[in-house]
Amino acid sequence: MAINLCAGANATFSGRKVSVRGSESRSAARFVVRADGGQLAKVERVQKAGGLYANFASDQSLSYLNGSLPGDYGFDPLGLSDPEGAGGFVDPAWLSYSEVIHGRWAMLGAAGCIAPEVLSAMGAIPQTGDAAVWFHSGVIPPAGVANQYWVDPYTLFFIEVVMMQFAELKRWQDYRNPGSQGKQYFLGMEAAFNGSGNPTYPGGQFFNMFNLGKTESAMNELKLKEIKNGRLAMLAMFGYGAQAVATHKGPFQNLVEHLADPVQNNILTNFSIMGGH
């Protein structure tokens, strides 16, 4: 955007009236003011997000994180997605894809880790509080219990490995060749795996069974909420692990004890426990 201001003339810029007066010699003066609308929009997007985004976003990160991805506020302090910088050894498309996938696993994991502990405290499941803690569940003997599930832990472990490997290979194939799973035989259900052409958001009757996000704006809002909750869940899973190492207790028990006595049960006292004091 450019405007010319001549001596003795009035102009309006950004909603304000600007008056320009000539010099003593009354010779005309010409000024050209330029504003990059795209750059201003990028800065406003980051400033609106605030927090770490506003502090760590840079002109360089905003040059390639342009807001086209859900939850993109220019935050890339290590330059991992920078195609021109040190982070260029990893495909940026893979990084954005894997963040969504890890976020989804973390949301399932965060809920799955704490739910048995809560249900046990409510008396809704037969497991005791100690047996319901996530890091005690499914542990292979001799560290774990042999007869805790419908089958021994060794068999259960290998069943999980085979099933997870199958699912992950299907997902990887769809990432490499979007839509390929709709062409590959799968018990007559191939049509359900055709996908949208975007491996991150495949859609369809299995992955969007309630047909959410019927409009583009509604879908974009759901994508933003998903990535925000996914990032929070990844931090929660890290916290679950740290608390397990520090206190040897589950997240629900940690929460109950903190609410009962915040002074004696907090992150600082956890450090003292780890230090053996």
PDB file of C-alpha atoms in Angstrom:
ATOM      1  CA  MET A   1       0.000   0.000   0.000  1.00  0.00           C
ATOM      2  CA  ALA A   2       1.440   3.397  -0.925  1.00  0.00           C
ATOM      3  CA  ILE A   3       0.205   6.970  -0.574  1.00  0.00           C
ATOM      4  CA  ASN A   4       1.668  10.265  -1.777  1.00  0.00           C
ATOM      5  CA  LEU A   5       1.530  13.290   0.470  1.00  0.00           C
ATOM      6  CA  CYS A   6       2.138  16.684  -1.051  1.00  0.00           C
ATOM      7  CA  ALA A   7       2.959  19.862   0.820  1.00  0.00           C
ATOM      8  CA  GLY A   8      -0.035  21.727   2.091  1.00  0.00           C
ATOM      9  CA  ALA A   9      -2.314  18.732   1.443  1.00  0.00           C
ATOM     10  CA  ASN A  10      -4.278  16.569   3.838  1.00  0.00           C
ATOM     11  CA  ALA A  11      -4.382  12.792   3.668  1.00  0.00           C
ATOM     12  CA  THR A  12      -6.064  10.023   5.588  1.00  0.00           C
ATOM     13  CA  PHE A  13      -3.986   6.997   6.698  1.00  0.00           C
ATOM     14  CA  SER A  14      -5.074   4.193   9.040  1.00  0.00           C
ATOM     15  CA  GLY A  15      -8.256   6.049   9.862  1.00  0.00           C
ATOM     16  CA  ARG A  16      -6.496   9.273  10.916  1.00  0.00           C
ATOM     17  CA  LYS A  17      -6.268  12.547   9.082  1.00  0.00           C
ATOM     18  CA  VAL A  18      -2.692  13.632   8.486  1.00  0.00           C
ATOM     19  CA  SER A  19      -1.749  17.203   7.616  1.00  0.00           C
ATOM     20  CA  VAL A  20       1.515  17.875   5.797  1.00  0.00           C
ATOM     21  CA  ARG A  21       2.924  21.405   5.642  1.00  0.00           C
ATOM     22  CA  GLY A  22       5.487  22.605   3.188  1.00  0.00           C
ATOM     23  CA  SER A  23       8.908  23.954   4.011  1.00  0.00           C
ATOM     24  CA  GLU A  24       9.758  27.640   4.226  1.00  0.00           C
ATOM     25  CA  SER A  25      10.538  27.661   0.535  1.00  0.00           C
ATOM     26  CA  ARG A  26       7.079  26.200  -0.018  1.00  0.00           C
ATOM     27  CA  SER A  27       8.574  23.601  -2.332  1.00  0.00           C
ATOM     28  CA  ALA A  28       6.459  20.501  -2.674  1.00  0.00           C
ATOM     29  CA  ALA A  29       7.564  17.489  -0.662  1.00  0.00           C
ATOM     30  CA  ARG A  30       6.639  13.967  -1.588  1.00  0.00           C
ATOM     31  CA  PHE A  31       6.506  11.070   0.839  1.00  0.00           C
ATOM     32  CA  VAL A  32       5.750   7.446   0.008  1.00  0.00           C
ATOM     33  CA  VAL A  33       4.508   5.297   2.891  1.00  0.00           C
ATOM     34  CA  ARG A  34       4.380   1.540   2.363  1.00  0.00           C
ATOM     35  CA  ALA A  35       2.958  -1.136   4.620  1.00  0.00           C
ATOM     36  CA  ASP A  36       3.175  -4.851   3.999  1.00  0.00           C
ATOM     37  CA  GLY A  37      -0.327  -6.083   4.826  1.00  0.00           C
ATOM     38  CA  GLY A  38       0.730  -9.725   4.963  1.00  0.00           C
ATOM     39  CA  GLN A  39       3.514  -9.065   7.443  1.00  0.00           C
ATOM     40  CA  LEU A  40       1.231  -6.932   9.607  1.00  0.00           C
ATOM     41  CA  ALA A  41      -1.317  -9.748   9.644  1.00  0.00           C
ATOM     42  CA  LYS A  42       1.371 -12.222  10.735  1.00  0.00           C
ATOM     43  CA  VAL A  43       2.519  -9.989  13.575  1.00  0.00           C
ATOM     44  CA  GLU A  44      -1.045  -9.337  14.716  1.00  0.00           C
ATOM     45  CA  ARG A  45      -1.732 -13.096  14.702  1.00  0.00           C
ATOM     46  CA  VAL A  46       1.233 -13.753  16.990  1.00  0.00           C
ATOM     47  CA  GLN A  47       0.554 -10.803  19.283  1.00  0.00           C
ATOM     48  CA  LYS A  48      -3.037 -11.928  19.698  1.00  0.00           C
ATOM     49  CA  ALA A  49      -1.860 -15.387  20.780  1.00  0.00           C
ATOM     50  CA  GLY A  50       0.493 -13.828  23.346  1.00  0.00           C
ATOM     51  CA  GLY A  51       2.627 -15.785  25.805  1.00  0.00           C
ATOM     52  CA  LEU A  52       5.457 -17.878  24.412  1.00  0.00           C
ATOM     53  CA  TYR A  53       4.223 -17.327  20.887  1.00  0.00           C
ATOM     54  CA  ALA A  54       4.744 -13.562  21.091  1.00  0.00           C
ATOM     55  CA  ASN A  55       8.133 -13.916  22.791  1.00  0.00           C
ATOM     56  CA  PHE A  56       9.678 -16.569  20.554  1.00  0.00           C
ATOM     57  CA  ALA A  57       8.197 -15.903  17.124  1.00  0.00           C
ATOM     58  CA  SER A  58      10.653 -14.187  14.788  1.00  0.00           C
ATOM     59  CA  ASP A  59      10.601 -12.630  11.341  1.00  0.00           C
ATOM     60  CA  GLN A  60      12.324 -15.751  10.040  1.00  0.00           C
ATOM     61  CA  SER A  61       9.818 -18.172  11.590  1.00  0.00           C
ATOM     62  CA  LEU A  62       6.921 -16.055  10.348  1.00  0.00           C
ATOM     63  CA  SER A  63       8.342 -16.272   6.839  1.00  0.00           C
ATOM     64  CA  TYR A  64       7.548 -19.990   6.618  1.00  0.00           C
ATOM     65  CA  LEU A  65       4.905 -20.394   9.337  1.00  0.00           C
ATOM     66  CA  ASN A  66       2.283 -18.318   7.594  1.00  0.00           C
ATOM     67  CA  GLY A  67      -0.792 -19.346   9.569  1.00  0.00           C
ATOM     68  CA  SER A  68      -1.993 -21.960   7.090  1.00  0.00           C
ATOM     69  CA  LEU A  69      -1.588 -24.759   9.667  1.00  0.00           C
ATOM     70  CA  PRO A  70      -3.980 -25.145  12.618  1.00  0.00           C
ATOM     71  CA  GLY A  71      -2.517 -23.609  15.764  1.00  0.00           C
ATOM     72  CA  ASP A  72       0.327 -21.938  13.868  1.00  0.00           C
ATOM     73  CA  TYR A  73       1.542 -18.820  15.683  1.00  0.00           C
ATOM     74  CA  GLY A  74       5.072 -18.678  14.356  1.00  0.00           C
ATOM     75  CA  PHE A  75       6.517 -20.618  17.303  1.00  0.00           C
ATOM     76  CA  ASP A  76       9.618 -22.475  16.125  1.00  0.00           C
ATOM     77  CA  PRO A  77      12.548 -21.408  18.343  1.00  0.00           C
ATOM     78  CA  LEU A  78      14.751 -24.303  17.167  1.00  0.00           C
ATOM     79  CA  GLY A  79      14.020 -23.710  13.512  1.00  0.00           C
ATOM     80  CA  LEU A  80      12.927 -27.323  12.996  1.00  0.00           C
ATOM     81  CA  SER A  81      10.469 -26.376  10.259  1.00  0.00           C
ATOM     82  CA  ASP A  82      12.760 -23.832   8.628  1.00  0.00           C
ATOM     83  CA  PRO A  83      13.438 -25.005   5.053  1.00  0.00           C
ATOM     84  CA  GLU A  84      16.457 -22.693   4.837  1.00  0.00           C
ATOM     85  CA  GLY A  85      17.919 -23.071   8.325  1.00  0.00           C
ATOM     86  CA  ALA A  86      19.419 -25.761  10.549  1.00  0.00           C
ATOM     87  CA  GLY A  87      16.107 -27.537  10.931  1.00  0.00           C
ATOM     88  CA  GLY A  88      15.801 -28.292   7.227  1.00  0.00           C
ATOM     89  CA  PHE A  89      16.935 -31.924   7.624  1.00  0.00           C
ATOM     90  CA  VAL A  90      13.369 -32.935   8.562  1.00  0.00           C
ATOM     91  CA  ASP A  91      10.477 -32.527   6.160  1.00  0.00           C
ATOM     92  CA  PRO A  92       8.258 -29.734   7.588  1.00  0.00           C
ATOM     93  CA  ALA A  93       5.181 -31.541   6.264  1.00  0.00           C
ATOM     94  CA  TRP A  94       6.134 -34.600   8.330  1.00  0.00           C
ATOM     95  CA  LEU A  95       6.648 -32.475  11.442  1.00  0.00           C
ATOM     96  CA  SER A  96       3.193 -30.904  11.231  1.00  0.00           C
ATOM     97  CA  TYR A  97       1.637 -34.305  10.513  1.00  0.00           C
ATOM     98  CA  SER A  98       3.436 -36.075  13.353  1.00  0.00           C
ATOM     99  CA  GLU A  99       2.494 -33.343  15.834  1.00  0.00           C
ATOM    100  CA  VAL A 100      -1.200 -34.003  15.189  1.00  0.00           C
ATOM    101  CA  ILE A 101      -0.730 -37.786  15.428  1.00  0.00           C
ATOM    102  CA  HIS A 102       1.276 -37.530  18.670  1.00  0.00           C
ATOM    103  CA  GLY A 103      -1.329 -35.150  20.063  1.00  0.00           C
ATOM    104  CA  ARG A 104      -4.114 -37.648  19.352  1.00  0.00           C
ATOM    105  CA  TRP A 105      -2.202 -40.484  21.012  1.00  0.00           C
ATOM    106  CA  ALA A 106      -1.443 -38.230  23.972  1.00  0.00           C
ATOM    107  CA  MET A 107      -5.120 -37.325  24.417  1.00  0.00           C
ATOM    108  CA  LEU A 108      -6.043 -41.008  24.464  1.00  0.00           C
ATOM    109  CA  GLY A 109      -3.128 -41.785  26.773  1.00  0.00           C
ATOM    110  CA  ALA A 110      -3.820 -38.963  29.215  1.00  0.00           C
ATOM    111  CA  ALA A 111      -7.447 -40.033  29.571  1.00  0.00           C
ATOM    112  CA  GLY A 112      -6.551 -43.734  29.687  1.00  0.00           C
ATOM    113  CA  CYS A 113      -3.918 -43.258  32.383  1.00  0.00           C
ATOM    114  CA  ILE A 114      -6.098 -41.381  34.828  1.00  0.00           C
ATOM    115  CA  ALA A 115      -9.543 -42.933  34.158  1.00  0.00           C
ATOM    116  CA  PRO A 116      -8.886 -46.344  35.847  1.00  0.00           C
ATOM    117  CA  GLU A 117      -7.525 -44.596  38.916  1.00  0.00           C
ATOM    118  CA  VAL A 118     -10.617 -42.384  39.159  1.00  0.00           C
ATOM    119  CA  LEU A 119     -12.982 -45.295  38.565  1.00  0.00           C
ATOM    120  CA  SER A 120     -11.171 -47.353  41.189  1.00  0.00           C
ATOM    121  CA  ALA A 121     -11.544 -44.544  43.739  1.00  0.00           C
ATOM    122  CA  MET A 122     -15.272 -44.411  42.928  1.00  0.00           C
ATOM    123  CA  GLY A 123     -15.587 -48.191  43.365  1.00  0.00           C
ATOM    124  CA  ALA A 124     -16.776 -48.566  39.764  1.00  0.00           C
ATOM    125  CA  ILE A 125     -14.128 -51.176  38.883  1.00  0.00           C
ATOM    126  CA  PRO A 126     -12.780 -54.043  41.008  1.00  0.00           C
ATOM    127  CA  GLN A 127      -9.112 -53.046  40.785  1.00  0.00           C
ATOM    128  CA  THR A 128      -7.563 -51.562  43.882  1.00  0.00           C
ATOM    129  CA  GLY A 129      -6.058 -48.099  43.733  1.00  0.00           C
ATOM    130  CA  ASP A 130      -2.534 -49.440  43.410  1.00  0.00           C
ATOM    131  CA  ALA A 131      -3.402 -51.920  40.656  1.00  0.00           C
ATOM    132  CA  ALA A 132      -5.250 -49.217  38.692  1.00  0.00           C
ATOM    133  CA  VAL A 133      -2.245 -46.899  38.504  1.00  0.00           C
ATOM    134  CA  TRP A 134      -1.137 -46.651  34.885  1.00  0.00           C
ATOM    135  CA  PHE A 135       2.519 -47.620  35.353  1.00  0.00           C
ATOM    136  CA  HIS A 136       1.558 -50.748  37.302  1.00  0.00           C
ATOM    137  CA  SER A 137      -0.844 -52.011  34.618  1.00  0.00           C
ATOM    138  CA  GLY A 138       0.277 -54.643  32.143  1.00  0.00           C
ATOM    139  CA  VAL A 139       3.813 -54.933  33.459  1.00  0.00           C
ATOM    140  CA  ILE A 140       5.490 -58.157  32.371  1.00  0.00           C
ATOM    141  CA  PRO A 141       6.617 -60.468  35.206  1.00  0.00           C
ATOM    142  CA  PRO A 142       8.643 -60.687  37.318  1.00  0.00           C
ATOM    143  CA  ALA A 143       8.005 -56.977  37.832  1.00  0.00           C
ATOM    144  CA  GLY A 144       4.291 -57.362  37.087  1.00  0.00           C
ATOM    145  CA  VAL A 145       1.439 -59.687  38.002  1.00  0.00           C
ATOM    146  CA  ALA A 146       0.930 -62.815  35.876  1.00  0.00           C
ATOM    147  CA  ASN A 147      -2.862 -63.273  36.099  1.00  0.00           C
ATOM    148  CA  GLN A 148      -4.190 -59.725  35.948  1.00  0.00           C
ATOM    149  CA  TYR A 149      -5.884 -59.962  32.537  1.00  0.00           C
ATOM    150  CA  TRP A 150      -7.731 -62.488  30.372  1.00  0.00           C
ATOM    151  CA  VAL A 151      -4.399 -63.758  29.097  1.00  0.00           C
ATOM    152  CA  ASP A 152      -0.859 -63.764  30.424  1.00  0.00           C
ATOM    153  CA  PRO A 153       1.129 -60.507  29.977  1.00  0.00           C
ATOM    154  CA  TYR A 154       3.580 -62.050  27.471  1.00  0.00           C
ATOM    155  CA  THR A 155       0.820 -63.070  25.055  1.00  0.00           C
ATOM    156  CA  LEU A 156      -0.962 -59.762  25.543  1.00  0.00           C
ATOM    157  CA  PHE A 157       2.221 -57.861  24.773  1.00  0.00           C
ATOM    158  CA  PHE A 158       2.827 -59.653  21.462  1.00  0.00           C
ATOM    159  CA  ILE A 159      -0.839 -59.280  20.442  1.00  0.00           C
ATOM    160  CA  GLU A 160      -0.555 -55.533  21.023  1.00  0.00           C
ATOM    161  CA  VAL A 161       2.710 -55.346  19.075  1.00  0.00           C
ATOM    162  CA  VAL A 162       1.193 -57.101  16.036  1.00  0.00           C
ATOM    163  CA  MET A 163      -2.006 -55.025  16.070  1.00  0.00           C
ATOM    164  CA  MET A 164      -0.219 -51.729  16.581  1.00  0.00           C
ATOM    165  CA  GLN A 165       2.294 -52.551  13.875  1.00  0.00           C
ATOM    166  CA  PHE A 166      -0.516 -53.304  11.447  1.00  0.00           C
ATOM    167  CA  ALA A 167      -2.334 -50.044  12.219  1.00  0.00           C
ATOM    168  CA  GLU A 168       0.838 -47.955  12.066  1.00  0.00           C
ATOM    169  CA  LEU A 169       1.901 -49.467   8.727  1.00  0.00           C
ATOM    170  CA  LYS A 170      -1.521 -48.670   7.262  1.00  0.00           C
ATOM    171  CA  ARG A 171      -1.200 -45.102   8.519  1.00  0.00           C
ATOM    172  CA  TRP A 172       2.330 -44.757   7.111  1.00  0.00           C
ATOM    173  CA  GLN A 173       1.199 -46.061   3.719  1.00  0.00           C
ATOM    174  CA  ASP A 174      -1.617 -43.530   3.657  1.00  0.00           C
ATOM    175  CA  TYR A 175       0.823 -40.743   4.480  1.00  0.00           C
ATOM    176  CA  ARG A 176       3.186 -41.749   1.669  1.00  0.00           C
ATOM    177  CA  ASN A 177       0.348 -42.301  -0.814  1.00  0.00           C
ATOM    178  CA  PRO A 178      -2.834 -40.487   0.292  1.00  0.00           C
ATOM    179  CA  GLY A 179      -5.948 -42.434  -0.645  1.00  0.00           C
ATOM    180  CA  SER A 180      -4.046 -45.656  -1.318  1.00  0.00           C
ATOM    181  CA  GLN A 181      -5.820 -47.521   1.479  1.00  0.00           C
ATOM    182  CA  GLY A 182      -9.085 -47.201  -0.384  1.00  0.00           C
ATOM    183  CA  LYS A 183      -7.590 -49.257  -3.217  1.00  0.00           C
ATOM    184  CA  GLN A 184      -5.935 -51.923  -1.090  1.00  0.00           C
ATOM    185  CA  TYR A 185      -8.084 -54.920  -0.176  1.00  0.00           C
ATOM    186  CA  PHE A 186      -9.281 -54.868   3.429  1.00  0.00           C
ATOM    187  CA  LEU A 187     -12.145 -57.306   4.067  1.00  0.00           C
ATOM    188  CA  GLY A 188     -14.470 -55.435   1.716  1.00  0.00           C
ATOM    189  CA  MET A 189     -14.192 -52.184   3.687  1.00  0.00           C
ATOM    190  CA  GLU A 190     -11.829 -50.428   1.261  1.00  0.00           C
ATOM    191  CA  ALA A 191     -14.308 -47.655   0.446  1.00  0.00           C
ATOM    192  CA  ALA A 192     -14.280 -46.520   4.084  1.00  0.00           C
ATOM    193  CA  PHE A 193     -10.550 -45.831   3.819  1.00  0.00           C
ATOM    194  CA  ASN A 194     -10.613 -43.692   0.684  1.00  0.00           C
ATOM    195  CA  GLY A 195      -9.967 -40.640   2.825  1.00  0.00           C
ATOM    196  CA  SER A 196     -10.105 -36.974   1.978  1.00  0.00           C
ATOM    197  CA  GLY A 197      -6.707 -36.908   0.289  1.00  0.00           C
ATOM    198  CA  ASN A 198      -5.202 -35.284   3.378  1.00  0.00           C
ATOM    199  CA  PRO A 199      -3.580 -37.996   5.531  1.00  0.00           C
ATOM    200  CA  THR A 200      -3.656 -35.749   8.606  1.00  0.00           C
ATOM    201  CA  TYR A 201      -7.435 -35.415   8.415  1.00  0.00           C
ATOM    202  CA  PRO A 202      -8.626 -38.468   6.462  1.00  0.00           C
ATOM    203  CA  GLY A 203     -12.308 -38.122   7.370  1.00  0.00           C
ATOM    204  CA  GLY A 204     -14.745 -40.766   6.189  1.00  0.00           C
ATOM    205  CA  GLN A 205     -17.129 -42.960   8.110  1.00  0.00           C
ATOM    206  CA  PHE A 206     -14.433 -44.297  10.439  1.00  0.00           C
ATOM    207  CA  PHE A 207     -12.449 -41.151  11.197  1.00  0.00           C
ATOM    208  CA  ASN A 208     -15.344 -38.677  11.155  1.00  0.00           C
ATOM    209  CA  MET A 209     -18.284 -40.922  11.912  1.00  0.00           C
ATOM    210  CA  PHE A 210     -20.421 -38.048  13.248  1.00  0.00           C
ATOM    211  CA  ASN A 211     -19.782 -35.886  10.168  1.00  0.00           C
ATOM    212  CA  LEU A 212     -18.439 -32.991  12.216  1.00  0.00           C
ATOM    213  CA  GLY A 213     -17.183 -29.799  10.608  1.00  0.00           C
ATOM    214  CA  LYS A 214     -19.692 -29.577   7.782  1.00  0.00           C
ATOM    215  CA  THR A 215     -18.418 -26.158   6.710  1.00  0.00           C
ATOM    216  CA  GLU A 216     -14.825 -25.071   6.140  1.00  0.00           C
ATOM    217  CA  SER A 217     -14.913 -22.589   9.033  1.00  0.00           C
ATOM    218  CA  ALA A 218     -16.385 -25.191  11.390  1.00  0.00           C
ATOM    219  CA  MET A 219     -13.736 -27.727  10.356  1.00  0.00           C
ATOM    220  CA  ASN A 220     -10.928 -25.188  10.847  1.00  0.00           C
ATOM    221  CA  GLU A 221     -12.225 -24.451  14.332  1.00  0.00           C
ATOM    222  CA  LEU A 222     -12.243 -28.154  15.197  1.00  0.00           C
ATOM    223  CA  LYS A 223      -8.703 -28.543  13.862  1.00  0.00           C
ATOM    224  CA  LEU A 224      -7.541 -25.661  16.051  1.00  0.00           C
ATOM    225  CA  LYS A 225      -9.203 -27.100  19.148  1.00  0.00           C
ATOM    226  CA  GLU A 226      -7.730 -30.525  18.413  1.00  0.00           C
ATOM    227  CA  ILE A 227      -4.140 -29.322  18.119  1.00  0.00           C
ATOM    228  CA  LYS A 228      -4.439 -27.154  21.234  1.00  0.00           C
ATOM    229  CA  ASN A 229      -5.816 -30.029  23.293  1.00  0.00           C
ATOM    230  CA  GLY A 230      -3.233 -32.367  21.773  1.00  0.00           C
ATOM    231  CA  ARG A 231      -0.368 -30.105  22.804  1.00  0.00           C
ATOM    232  CA  LEU A 232      -1.795 -29.872  26.313  1.00  0.00           C
ATOM    233  CA  ALA A 233      -2.161 -33.662  26.461  1.00  0.00           C
ATOM    234  CA  MET A 234       1.467 -34.164  25.401  1.00  0.00           C
ATOM    235  CA  LEU A 235       2.558 -31.943  28.277  1.00  0.00           C
ATOM    236  CA  ALA A 236       0.205 -33.865  30.580  1.00  0.00           C
ATOM    237  CA  MET A 237       1.751 -37.192  29.607  1.00  0.00           C
ATOM    238  CA  PHE A 238       5.206 -35.792  30.287  1.00  0.00           C
ATOM    239  CA  GLY A 239       3.907 -34.640  33.677  1.00  0.00           C
ATOM    240  CA  TYR A 240       2.426 -38.074  34.408  1.00  0.00           C
ATOM    241  CA  GLY A 241       5.814 -39.654  33.802  1.00  0.00           C
ATOM    242  CA  ALA A 242       7.708 -37.084  35.848  1.00  0.00           C
ATOM    243  CA  GLN A 243       5.295 -37.434  38.756  1.00  0.00           C
ATOM    244  CA  ALA A 244       5.535 -41.227  38.623  1.00  0.00           C
ATOM    245  CA  VAL A 245       9.317 -41.035  38.929  1.00  0.00           C
ATOM    246  CA  ALA A 246       9.167 -38.420  41.695  1.00  0.00           C
ATOM    247  CA  THR A 247       6.293 -39.712  43.851  1.00  0.00           C
ATOM    248  CA  HIS A 248       5.702 -43.338  42.695  1.00  0.00           C
ATOM    249  CA  LYS A 249       1.993 -42.505  42.620  1.00  0.00           C
ATOM    250  CA  GLY A 250      -0.632 -42.037  39.944  1.00  0.00           C
ATOM    251  CA  PRO A 251      -1.797 -38.637  38.649  1.00  0.00           C
ATOM    252  CA  PHE A 252      -5.169 -38.780  40.405  1.00  0.00           C
ATOM    253  CA  GLN A 253      -3.609 -39.557  43.778  1.00  0.00           C
ATOM    254  CA  ASN A 254      -1.115 -36.747  43.208  1.00  0.00           C
ATOM    255  CA  LEU A 255      -3.986 -34.360  42.507  1.00  0.00           C
ATOM    256  CA  VAL A 256      -5.953 -35.439  45.587  1.00  0.00           C
ATOM    257  CA  GLU A 257      -2.928 -34.998  47.848  1.00  0.00           C
ATOM    258  CA  HIS A 258      -2.068 -31.609  46.346  1.00  0.00           C
ATOM    259  CA  LEU A 259      -5.619 -30.310  46.834  1.00  0.00           C
ATOM    260  CA  ALA A 260      -5.627 -31.596  50.425  1.00  0.00           C
ATOM    261  CA  ASP A 261      -2.290 -29.973  51.317  1.00  0.00           C
ATOM    262  CA  PRO A 262      -0.803 -27.757  48.571  1.00  0.00           C
ATOM    263  CA  VAL A 263       2.059 -26.612  50.799  1.00  0.00           C
ATOM    264  CA  GLN A 264       3.427 -30.103  51.450  1.00  0.00           C
ATOM    265  CA  ASN A 265       2.552 -31.601  48.057  1.00  0.00           C
ATOM    266  CA  ASN A 266       3.837 -29.592  45.124  1.00  0.00           C
ATOM    267  CA  ILE A 267       6.623 -29.529  42.555  1.00  0.00           C
ATOM    268  CA  LEU A 268       9.195 -28.220  45.051  1.00  0.00           C
ATOM    269  CA  THR A 269       8.530 -30.947  47.607  1.00  0.00           C
ATOM    270  CA  ASN A 270       8.702 -33.491  44.758  1.00  0.00           C
ATOM    271  CA  PHE A 271      12.280 -32.400  44.100  1.00  0.00           C
ATOM    272  CA  SER A 272      13.097 -33.012  47.760  1.00  0.00           C
ATOM    273  CA  ILE A 273      11.595 -36.509  47.508  1.00  0.00           C
ATOM    274  CA  MET A 274      13.764 -37.272  44.483  1.00  0.00           C
ATOM    275  CA  GLY A 275      16.786 -35.961  46.346  1.00  0.00           C
ATOM    276  CA  GLY A 276      16.085 -38.333  49.205  1.00  0.00           C
ATOM    277  CA  HIS A 277      15.445 -35.642  51.817  1.00  0.00           C
TER     278      HIS A 277
END
